[in-house]
Amino acid sequence: MLRQVYITKDDEIIFQREFGKALDDDGFKQAYKQISKDAFKTAAESTKYHDYFQYRIGYLAVPEKRILFFFVSDLSDKFKNIQKELEKCRKEFMDMFESILDDQIDADTFEIFDPTIELIHKNLRPKISLVGFSGVGKTTITRLITAQDIPMEHVPTITGDIGTIKIGKLHFHLWDFAGQEQFSFLWGNFIKGSDAVLLITDSTLENCEKSRYFTELIKKEAPYAHTACIGNKQDLPDAMPILDIERILGMKAYSMIAVDPENRDKMITIIADILEMSGEVSPLLKPLIQRDKIMQEAEEAVEEGDFQKAANLFDELADLSLELGDDRVSQDFHEKAMKIKTMLQQFGDKEAQKEQEEEKEQEKPAKPIPATSTVIPPPTPSSAKVSSPSVSSTVTPPPAPPSTVTPPPAPPSTVTPPPAPPSTVTPPPAPPTT
């Protein structure tokens, strides 16, 4: 696996790219000091390699320009493959920048060379082998990594499956080979040349004891490979603790339940850990780590009811997934964003309509108040100078303010009073005269 790329001119670094853990600053300076002496001792261009501790350093020198192309990879990488990519790197770089190399150049100028280096890394992609006996879950883990449907019953892998897998911008070969013992004569060839080997067990004592065979095979066929054990089926009652598995096999072990699709991120993290890659170091994994972080923020925004923020985050996730080449995932995030935006638009239309109706209601003329609801003010005191229309003396004065109990209606002023009694009493008739 290609881990670092350096391009130097006049002993100064003008381009640098890291894909995984490799040389620190002091390590690079020491390695460069040794290699540059050999690289520039002749006037002819040369491509060579130098094994430096656990790394293989391939380099191509251009003495005329005092330029050195410097690849740091694993000891498992074949030099003929490194040489081919070094020559491609030299050609592409010189075609793009040779005319300006003698000028004062800003380091940001060389960022346009990044896609070329990513393609070179893709061509030198790591080989990861999944080994283990039949039935331990190798194919299930393969499907988990690739986000394919996970089989619910065991179907033996008759021949080795070789696929090119992409996680984020990281491409690698994934080898899942037959675990039946009748194919054991093929196991050595499958493992050979691996950058990483994952030993899969079903976490039972019997299987772990038996799987010691693979630890010896790995040492023989892939001595420079990064190795680890996956303790699968940890949800079963007879599953051994991970520390016990590590003790039996003598290697780092990780807990796993491969039939659970939710464990895909965990499996990807395990692969990155085994390859000594991290999102902080490798630009190939940074977008993937960033996407996971934004997904969490989007889910929190939905839970908190901040739907506008959630829609914006889903749009960002769609763009990021498109950059990673996950077109289907990008479409899913885009559809989520559109659904939320449509919901917000509909809600906004309803609110606007409600406000318009309230405004129209306020603009309507006031309706006359019914008499029954009118509160009659108390009578004006006699001293007040209030002009009132003349009324007949027989008119009853205005009624007193109504109490909470409605009084009986006043007699009408137009009622004729009873006739007054006569002023004289008529005497009885006089007796007749004689």
Tab-separated table of C-alpha atoms in Angstrom:
chain	number	residue	atom	x	y	z
A	1	MET	CA	0.000	0.000	0.000
A	2	LEU	CA	1.285	3.444	-0.921
A	3	ARG	CA	1.559	5.430	2.313
A	4	GLN	CA	3.417	8.642	1.487
A	5	VAL	CA	4.471	10.631	-1.565
A	6	TYR	CA	7.203	13.271	-1.485
A	7	ILE	CA	8.552	15.372	-4.338
A	8	THR	CA	11.672	17.411	-3.585
A	9	LYS	CA	13.641	20.026	-5.508
A	10	ASP	CA	17.071	21.188	-4.374
A	11	ASP	CA	16.588	19.171	-1.166
A	12	GLU	CA	13.361	21.023	-0.301
A	13	ILE	CA	9.918	19.377	-0.216
A	14	ILE	CA	7.647	20.976	-2.814
A	15	PHE	CA	4.850	18.382	-2.707
A	16	GLN	CA	3.758	15.988	0.030
A	17	ARG	CA	0.806	13.632	0.422
A	18	GLU	CA	0.036	11.094	3.168
A	19	PHE	CA	-2.340	8.128	2.979
A	20	GLY	CA	-1.432	6.299	6.181
A	21	LYS	CA	1.006	6.002	9.035
A	22	ALA	CA	4.629	5.969	7.816
A	23	LEU	CA	7.710	8.169	8.279
A	24	ASP	CA	7.647	11.092	10.684
A	25	ASP	CA	9.661	14.231	9.918
A	26	ASP	CA	12.872	12.922	11.457
A	27	GLY	CA	12.469	9.548	9.758
A	28	PHE	CA	12.016	11.197	6.375
A	29	LYS	CA	15.075	13.411	6.828
A	30	GLN	CA	17.267	10.443	7.715
A	31	ALA	CA	15.954	8.305	4.843
A	32	TYR	CA	16.251	11.184	2.373
A	33	LYS	CA	19.828	11.860	3.412
A	34	GLN	CA	20.806	8.268	2.649
A	35	ILE	CA	18.854	7.981	-0.598
A	36	SER	CA	19.685	11.369	-2.162
A	37	LYS	CA	23.422	10.615	-2.119
A	38	ASP	CA	22.867	7.570	-4.273
A	39	ALA	CA	20.143	9.128	-6.417
A	40	PHE	CA	22.185	12.119	-7.602
A	41	LYS	CA	25.615	10.531	-7.914
A	42	THR	CA	25.136	10.112	-11.682
A	43	ALA	CA	23.696	12.431	-14.310
A	44	ALA	CA	21.321	9.796	-15.638
A	45	GLU	CA	17.776	9.361	-14.402
A	46	SER	CA	17.366	6.264	-12.262
A	47	THR	CA	14.562	4.378	-10.497
A	48	LYS	CA	15.497	2.308	-7.453
A	49	TYR	CA	14.193	1.235	-4.062
A	50	HIS	CA	15.536	1.068	-0.532
A	51	ASP	CA	14.047	-0.950	2.352
A	52	TYR	CA	13.979	1.258	5.417
A	53	PHE	CA	12.849	-0.530	8.586
A	54	GLN	CA	9.267	-1.763	7.893
A	55	TYR	CA	8.851	0.368	4.750
A	56	ARG	CA	9.915	0.098	1.125
A	57	ILE	CA	10.990	3.417	-0.386
A	58	GLY	CA	10.925	3.660	-4.158
A	59	TYR	CA	12.507	6.720	-5.747
A	60	LEU	CA	13.134	8.255	-9.155
A	61	ALA	CA	15.776	10.969	-9.556
A	62	VAL	CA	15.979	13.702	-12.202
A	63	PRO	CA	19.569	14.981	-11.591
A	64	GLU	CA	19.353	17.704	-14.234
A	65	LYS	CA	16.573	19.435	-12.271
A	66	ARG	CA	17.647	18.174	-8.828
A	67	ILE	CA	14.177	16.650	-8.430
A	68	LEU	CA	13.479	13.442	-6.509
A	69	PHE	CA	10.194	11.493	-6.553
A	70	PHE	CA	9.892	9.542	-3.325
A	71	PHE	CA	7.257	6.816	-2.606
A	72	VAL	CA	6.919	5.194	0.844
A	73	SER	CA	5.034	1.883	0.766
A	74	ASP	CA	4.841	-1.434	2.627
A	75	LEU	CA	7.448	-4.174	2.325
A	76	SER	CA	4.732	-6.351	0.793
A	77	ASP	CA	4.569	-4.104	-2.297
A	78	LYS	CA	6.398	-5.344	-5.384
A	79	PHE	CA	8.986	-2.928	-6.740
A	80	LYS	CA	7.983	-3.492	-10.375
A	81	ASN	CA	4.548	-2.071	-9.545
A	82	ILE	CA	6.066	0.851	-7.660
A	83	GLN	CA	8.482	1.564	-10.522
A	84	LYS	CA	5.656	1.784	-13.043
A	85	GLU	CA	3.776	4.331	-10.926
A	86	LEU	CA	6.927	6.345	-10.183
A	87	GLU	CA	7.546	6.788	-13.897
A	88	LYS	CA	3.932	7.824	-14.419
A	89	CYS	CA	4.217	10.327	-11.560
A	90	ARG	CA	7.402	11.819	-13.002
A	91	LYS	CA	5.881	12.242	-16.474
A	92	GLU	CA	2.627	13.828	-15.254
A	93	PHE	CA	4.401	16.180	-12.863
A	94	MET	CA	6.975	17.395	-15.369
A	95	ASP	CA	4.317	17.890	-18.043
A	96	MET	CA	2.333	20.102	-15.687
A	97	PHE	CA	5.033	22.066	-13.855
A	98	GLU	CA	8.432	21.849	-15.592
A	99	SER	CA	8.113	25.296	-17.149
A	100	ILE	CA	7.606	27.005	-13.775
A	101	LEU	CA	9.862	24.951	-11.492
A	102	ASP	CA	12.613	27.574	-11.549
A	103	ASP	CA	10.188	30.319	-10.486
A	104	GLN	CA	9.094	31.236	-6.973
A	105	ILE	CA	6.075	28.955	-6.560
A	106	ASP	CA	3.394	28.925	-3.891
A	107	ALA	CA	2.933	25.436	-2.444
A	108	ASP	CA	-0.813	25.652	-3.155
A	109	THR	CA	0.000	25.613	-6.871
A	110	PHE	CA	0.731	21.894	-6.690
A	111	GLU	CA	-2.685	21.009	-5.243
A	112	ILE	CA	-3.931	20.407	-8.776
A	113	PHE	CA	-1.619	17.376	-8.813
A	114	ASP	CA	-3.686	15.664	-6.080
A	115	PRO	CA	-6.011	13.742	-8.451
A	116	THR	CA	-2.994	12.209	-10.202
A	117	ILE	CA	-1.597	10.966	-6.886
A	118	GLU	CA	-4.987	9.559	-5.861
A	119	LEU	CA	-5.099	7.603	-9.122
A	120	ILE	CA	-1.589	6.271	-8.459
A	121	HIS	CA	-2.677	5.199	-4.981
A	122	LYS	CA	-5.664	3.439	-6.523
A	123	ASN	CA	-3.327	1.517	-8.831
A	124	LEU	CA	-1.224	0.506	-5.817
A	125	ARG	CA	-4.307	-0.384	-3.780
A	126	PRO	CA	-3.792	-2.690	-0.798
A	127	LYS	CA	-4.751	-6.351	-0.786
A	128	ILE	CA	-6.827	-7.485	2.191
A	129	SER	CA	-7.440	-11.206	2.687
A	130	LEU	CA	-10.173	-12.727	4.834
A	131	VAL	CA	-9.153	-16.175	6.091
A	132	GLY	CA	-10.834	-18.694	8.349
A	133	PHE	CA	-12.606	-22.018	8.300
A	134	SER	CA	-15.994	-22.568	6.680
A	135	GLY	CA	-19.022	-21.131	8.446
A	136	VAL	CA	-17.295	-18.468	10.552
A	137	GLY	CA	-18.800	-15.543	8.590
A	138	LYS	CA	-16.182	-14.481	6.006
A	139	THR	CA	-18.718	-13.885	3.243
A	140	THR	CA	-21.098	-12.168	5.664
A	141	ILE	CA	-18.314	-9.776	6.667
A	142	THR	CA	-17.515	-9.172	2.986
A	143	ARG	CA	-21.146	-8.230	2.382
A	144	LEU	CA	-21.140	-6.064	5.485
A	145	ILE	CA	-18.115	-4.126	4.206
A	146	THR	CA	-19.634	-3.675	0.750
A	147	ALA	CA	-23.113	-2.819	2.142
A	148	GLN	CA	-24.702	-5.719	0.269
A	149	ASP	CA	-27.617	-7.805	1.518
A	150	ILE	CA	-26.404	-10.075	4.301
A	151	PRO	CA	-27.259	-13.789	3.876
A	152	MET	CA	-29.355	-15.246	6.672
A	153	GLU	CA	-28.066	-18.793	6.157
A	154	HIS	CA	-24.621	-20.205	5.458
A	155	VAL	CA	-23.786	-20.897	1.809
A	156	PRO	CA	-20.199	-22.220	1.436
A	157	THR	CA	-17.857	-20.239	-0.801
A	158	ILE	CA	-16.574	-22.833	-3.256
A	159	THR	CA	-13.866	-20.688	-4.838
A	160	GLY	CA	-12.115	-17.554	-3.717
A	161	ASP	CA	-13.959	-14.306	-4.381
A	162	ILE	CA	-11.809	-11.350	-5.395
A	163	GLY	CA	-13.366	-7.920	-5.514
A	164	THR	CA	-12.302	-4.297	-5.686
A	165	ILE	CA	-13.861	-2.509	-2.746
A	166	LYS	CA	-14.189	1.244	-2.260
A	167	ILE	CA	-14.521	2.858	1.166
A	168	GLY	CA	-14.620	6.611	0.920
A	169	LYS	CA	-11.931	7.251	-1.685
A	170	LEU	CA	-9.902	4.229	-0.596
A	171	HIS	CA	-9.819	1.367	-3.091
A	172	PHE	CA	-8.545	-2.062	-2.134
A	173	HIS	CA	-8.660	-5.694	-3.230
A	174	LEU	CA	-10.711	-7.880	-0.902
A	175	TRP	CA	-10.041	-11.621	-1.089
A	176	ASP	CA	-12.592	-13.970	0.481
A	177	PHE	CA	-11.465	-17.538	-0.124
A	178	ALA	CA	-13.007	-20.970	0.360
A	179	GLY	CA	-12.748	-22.185	3.939
A	180	GLN	CA	-13.361	-25.878	3.247
A	181	GLU	CA	-10.340	-27.964	4.118
A	182	GLN	CA	-10.350	-29.678	0.717
A	183	PHE	CA	-9.190	-26.321	-0.708
A	184	SER	CA	-6.394	-25.879	1.839
A	185	PHE	CA	-3.747	-26.335	-0.881
A	186	LEU	CA	-4.881	-22.945	-2.290
A	187	TRP	CA	-4.723	-20.989	0.952
A	188	GLY	CA	-1.028	-20.085	0.750
A	189	ASN	CA	-1.406	-18.568	-2.721
A	190	PHE	CA	-4.440	-16.569	-1.626
A	191	ILE	CA	-2.638	-15.027	1.338
A	192	LYS	CA	0.664	-14.321	-0.451
A	193	GLY	CA	1.304	-10.625	-1.119
A	194	SER	CA	-1.414	-9.409	1.255
A	195	ASP	CA	-1.054	-6.005	2.877
A	196	ALA	CA	-3.464	-7.071	5.611
A	197	VAL	CA	-4.915	-10.418	6.690
A	198	LEU	CA	-8.062	-10.696	8.807
A	199	LEU	CA	-8.455	-14.038	10.560
A	200	ILE	CA	-12.168	-14.675	11.101
A	201	THR	CA	-13.369	-16.949	13.919
A	202	ASP	CA	-16.823	-17.805	15.239
A	203	SER	CA	-15.603	-17.021	18.780
A	204	THR	CA	-15.908	-20.631	19.992
A	205	LEU	CA	-13.026	-22.268	21.833
A	206	GLU	CA	-12.842	-25.142	19.331
A	207	ASN	CA	-12.645	-22.844	16.318
A	208	CYS	CA	-10.094	-20.509	17.921
A	209	GLU	CA	-7.817	-23.416	18.808
A	210	LYS	CA	-8.129	-24.775	15.279
A	211	SER	CA	-7.478	-21.336	13.713
A	212	ARG	CA	-3.929	-21.290	15.055
A	213	TYR	CA	-3.092	-23.022	11.776
A	214	PHE	CA	-3.682	-19.729	9.941
A	215	THR	CA	-1.364	-17.750	12.188
A	216	GLU	CA	1.514	-19.969	11.058
A	217	LEU	CA	0.419	-19.786	7.414
A	218	ILE	CA	0.347	-15.979	7.548
A	219	LYS	CA	3.871	-15.822	8.987
A	220	LYS	CA	5.091	-18.010	6.141
A	221	GLU	CA	3.240	-16.554	3.139
A	222	ALA	CA	2.695	-12.904	4.165
A	223	PRO	CA	5.336	-12.065	6.788
A	224	TYR	CA	4.996	-8.295	6.300
A	225	ALA	CA	1.193	-8.181	6.338
A	226	HIS	CA	-0.749	-6.353	9.021
A	227	THR	CA	-2.822	-8.942	10.881
A	228	ALA	CA	-5.786	-9.033	13.246
A	229	CYS	CA	-8.559	-11.376	14.298
A	230	ILE	CA	-12.292	-10.750	14.011
A	231	GLY	CA	-14.197	-12.516	16.801
A	232	ASN	CA	-17.497	-12.914	14.953
A	233	LYS	CA	-20.855	-14.119	16.347
A	234	GLN	CA	-20.297	-12.402	19.675
A	235	ASP	CA	-24.067	-12.418	20.236
A	236	LEU	CA	-24.164	-16.201	20.694
A	237	PRO	CA	-24.163	-17.707	24.213
A	238	ASP	CA	-20.977	-19.759	23.738
A	239	ALA	CA	-18.925	-16.827	22.379
A	240	MET	CA	-15.555	-16.386	24.071
A	241	PRO	CA	-14.462	-12.991	25.436
A	242	ILE	CA	-12.243	-11.054	23.033
A	243	LEU	CA	-9.300	-11.046	25.454
A	244	ASP	CA	-9.353	-14.854	25.548
A	245	ILE	CA	-9.335	-14.978	21.728
A	246	GLU	CA	-6.335	-12.625	21.654
A	247	ARG	CA	-4.503	-14.837	24.134
A	248	ILE	CA	-5.106	-18.016	22.098
A	249	LEU	CA	-4.194	-16.562	18.682
A	250	GLY	CA	-1.530	-14.107	19.783
A	251	MET	CA	-2.881	-11.148	17.799
A	252	LYS	CA	-5.164	-8.159	18.200
A	253	ALA	CA	-8.840	-9.183	18.128
A	254	TYR	CA	-12.027	-7.211	17.478
A	255	SER	CA	-15.568	-8.040	18.555
A	256	MET	CA	-18.112	-8.338	15.736
A	257	ILE	CA	-21.710	-9.344	14.975
A	258	ALA	CA	-21.556	-9.401	11.181
A	259	VAL	CA	-25.265	-10.123	10.603
A	260	ASP	CA	-26.113	-6.673	11.996
A	261	PRO	CA	-25.917	-4.074	9.176
A	262	GLU	CA	-25.429	-1.361	11.803
A	263	ASN	CA	-21.882	-2.683	12.315
A	264	ARG	CA	-20.652	-1.583	8.875
A	265	ASP	CA	-19.053	1.599	10.223
A	266	LYS	CA	-17.348	-0.437	12.929
A	267	MET	CA	-15.972	-2.855	10.317
A	268	ILE	CA	-14.650	0.021	8.203
A	269	THR	CA	-12.973	1.481	11.290
A	270	ILE	CA	-11.329	-1.890	11.960
A	271	ILE	CA	-9.931	-2.020	8.406
A	272	ALA	CA	-8.588	1.536	8.709
A	273	ASP	CA	-7.032	0.645	12.061
A	274	ILE	CA	-5.354	-2.490	10.687
A	275	LEU	CA	-3.962	-0.585	7.691
A	276	GLU	CA	-2.793	2.158	10.080
A	277	MET	CA	-4.920	4.740	8.355
A	278	SER	CA	-6.992	7.416	10.024
A	279	GLY	CA	-9.342	10.146	8.926
A	280	GLU	CA	-6.985	12.719	10.404
A	281	VAL	CA	-4.075	11.484	8.253
A	282	SER	CA	-5.510	9.961	5.110
A	283	PRO	CA	-7.331	12.230	2.638
A	284	LEU	CA	-9.005	9.084	1.303
A	285	LEU	CA	-10.904	8.541	4.550
A	286	LYS	CA	-11.462	12.165	5.570
A	287	PRO	CA	-14.625	12.595	3.440
A	288	LEU	CA	-16.035	9.383	4.903
A	289	ILE	CA	-15.364	10.486	8.493
A	290	GLN	CA	-16.777	13.913	7.670
A	291	ARG	CA	-19.928	12.356	6.198
A	292	ASP	CA	-20.512	10.285	9.346
A	293	LYS	CA	-20.207	13.433	11.467
A	294	ILE	CA	-22.652	15.409	9.313
A	295	MET	CA	-25.129	12.503	9.345
A	296	GLN	CA	-25.153	12.613	13.137
A	297	GLU	CA	-25.705	16.389	13.085
A	298	ALA	CA	-28.602	15.973	10.625
A	299	GLU	CA	-30.289	13.357	12.823
A	300	GLU	CA	-29.933	15.615	15.869
A	301	ALA	CA	-31.428	18.537	13.927
A	302	VAL	CA	-34.478	16.434	13.017
A	303	GLU	CA	-34.928	15.302	16.637
A	304	GLU	CA	-34.705	18.917	17.850
A	305	GLY	CA	-37.232	20.073	15.254
A	306	ASP	CA	-34.759	22.309	13.391
A	307	PHE	CA	-35.919	21.121	9.976
A	308	GLN	CA	-34.333	23.923	7.959
A	309	LYS	CA	-30.911	22.989	9.358
A	310	ALA	CA	-31.626	19.306	8.688
A	311	ALA	CA	-32.507	20.040	5.045
A	312	ASN	CA	-29.268	21.993	4.561
A	313	LEU	CA	-27.229	19.169	6.121
A	314	PHE	CA	-28.882	16.542	3.911
A	315	ASP	CA	-28.000	18.662	0.866
A	316	GLU	CA	-24.402	18.772	2.095
A	317	LEU	CA	-24.434	14.990	2.564
A	318	ALA	CA	-25.727	14.528	-0.983
A	319	ASP	CA	-22.851	16.598	-2.414
A	320	LEU	CA	-20.281	14.798	-0.254
A	321	SER	CA	-21.591	11.370	-1.273
A	322	LEU	CA	-21.406	12.397	-4.918
A	323	GLU	CA	-17.767	13.383	-4.378
A	324	LEU	CA	-17.140	9.939	-2.856
A	325	GLY	CA	-18.716	8.280	-5.888
A	326	ASP	CA	-21.730	6.967	-3.947
A	327	ASP	CA	-24.350	8.072	-6.461
A	328	ARG	CA	-27.182	6.019	-4.957
A	329	VAL	CA	-26.484	7.298	-1.444
A	330	SER	CA	-26.264	10.841	-2.801
A	331	GLN	CA	-29.709	10.464	-4.382
A	332	ASP	CA	-31.169	9.191	-1.088
A	333	PHE	CA	-29.863	12.215	0.820
A	334	HIS	CA	-31.109	14.569	-1.906
A	335	GLU	CA	-34.610	13.074	-1.682
A	336	LYS	CA	-34.627	13.498	2.109
A	337	ALA	CA	-33.653	17.145	1.739
A	338	MET	CA	-36.413	17.726	-0.835
A	339	LYS	CA	-39.065	16.088	1.380
A	340	ILE	CA	-38.162	18.334	4.306
A	341	LYS	CA	-38.113	21.433	2.090
A	342	THR	CA	-41.538	20.529	0.657
A	343	MET	CA	-42.919	20.062	4.168
A	344	LEU	CA	-41.513	23.424	5.250
A	345	GLN	CA	-42.963	25.094	2.149
A	346	GLN	CA	-46.430	23.660	2.784
A	347	PHE	CA	-46.301	24.695	6.430
A	348	GLY	CA	-45.147	28.166	5.447
A	349	ASP	CA	-48.004	28.519	2.923
A	350	LYS	CA	-50.559	27.585	5.582
A	351	GLU	CA	-49.109	30.089	8.040
A	352	ALA	CA	-49.125	32.827	5.399
A	353	GLN	CA	-52.741	32.037	4.487
A	354	LYS	CA	-53.749	32.173	8.148
A	355	GLU	CA	-52.081	35.573	8.574
A	356	GLN	CA	-53.842	36.915	5.466
A	357	GLU	CA	-57.210	35.766	6.763
A	358	GLU	CA	-56.555	37.453	10.119
A	359	GLU	CA	-55.596	40.705	8.366
A	360	LYS	CA	-58.763	40.628	6.225
A	361	GLU	CA	-60.862	40.041	9.327
A	362	GLN	CA	-59.334	43.110	10.987
A	363	GLU	CA	-60.009	45.267	7.901
A	364	LYS	CA	-63.787	44.513	7.845
A	365	PRO	CA	-66.128	47.446	9.061
A	366	ALA	CA	-67.393	47.108	12.611
A	367	LYS	CA	-70.881	45.614	12.860
A	368	PRO	CA	-73.618	47.627	14.760
A	369	ILE	CA	-73.901	46.475	18.317
A	370	PRO	CA	-77.348	44.971	19.145
A	371	ALA	CA	-79.501	47.002	21.593
A	372	THR	CA	-79.732	44.123	23.962
A	373	SER	CA	-76.015	44.271	24.458
A	374	THR	CA	-75.902	48.047	24.987
A	375	VAL	CA	-75.053	49.226	28.448
A	376	ILE	CA	-77.135	52.347	29.210
A	377	PRO	CA	-75.096	54.956	31.037
A	378	PRO	CA	-76.392	56.347	34.330
A	379	PRO	CA	-78.667	59.424	34.143
A	380	THR	CA	-76.979	62.776	33.837
A	381	PRO	CA	-77.073	64.818	37.029
A	382	SER	CA	-79.448	67.835	36.965
A	383	SER	CA	-76.556	70.227	37.316
A	384	ALA	CA	-75.015	69.044	34.091
A	385	LYS	CA	-75.643	71.301	31.129
A	386	VAL	CA	-76.905	68.771	28.699
A	387	SER	CA	-79.377	69.883	26.101
A	388	SER	CA	-82.251	67.523	25.569
A	389	PRO	CA	-85.256	67.676	23.319
A	390	SER	CA	-88.371	69.094	24.869
A	391	VAL	CA	-90.839	66.536	25.978
A	392	SER	CA	-94.359	66.617	27.220
A	393	SER	CA	-94.830	67.080	30.905
A	394	THR	CA	-96.571	63.800	30.912
A	395	VAL	CA	-93.471	62.006	29.687
A	396	THR	CA	-92.009	59.696	32.229
A	397	PRO	CA	-88.389	60.584	33.067
A	398	PRO	CA	-85.702	58.251	31.706
A	399	PRO	CA	-85.418	54.967	33.543
A	400	ALA	CA	-82.698	54.352	36.053
A	401	PRO	CA	-79.643	52.345	34.942
A	402	PRO	CA	-80.524	48.694	34.620
A	403	SER	CA	-79.475	46.473	37.416
A	404	THR	CA	-78.425	42.926	36.893
A	405	VAL	CA	-82.122	42.072	37.273
A	406	THR	CA	-84.258	43.550	34.527
A	407	PRO	CA	-87.033	45.687	36.121
A	408	PRO	CA	-90.592	45.475	34.863
A	409	PRO	CA	-91.294	47.900	32.047
A	410	ALA	CA	-92.401	51.404	33.051
A	411	PRO	CA	-96.012	52.301	32.254
A	412	PRO	CA	-96.297	54.138	28.970
A	413	SER	CA	-96.482	57.916	29.158
A	414	THR	CA	-99.413	57.998	26.734
A	415	VAL	CA	-101.794	56.136	29.081
A	416	THR	CA	-104.838	58.392	29.914
A	417	PRO	CA	-105.254	58.835	33.687
A	418	PRO	CA	-108.613	57.889	35.255
A	419	PRO	CA	-111.233	60.741	35.317
A	420	ALA	CA	-111.071	62.949	38.353
A	421	PRO	CA	-113.997	62.696	40.815
A	422	PRO	CA	-116.678	65.471	40.473
A	423	SER	CA	-116.113	68.504	42.619
A	424	THR	CA	-119.778	68.509	43.900
A	425	VAL	CA	-122.024	65.730	44.968
A	426	THR	CA	-125.408	65.822	43.248
A	427	PRO	CA	-128.093	66.147	45.913
A	428	PRO	CA	-130.941	63.726	45.941
A	429	PRO	CA	-134.008	64.861	43.999
A	430	ALA	CA	-136.378	67.235	45.865
A	431	PRO	CA	-139.735	65.935	46.930
A	432	PRO	CA	-142.574	66.935	44.638
A	433	THR	CA	-144.588	70.089	45.510
A	434	THR	CA	-148.181	69.956	46.328
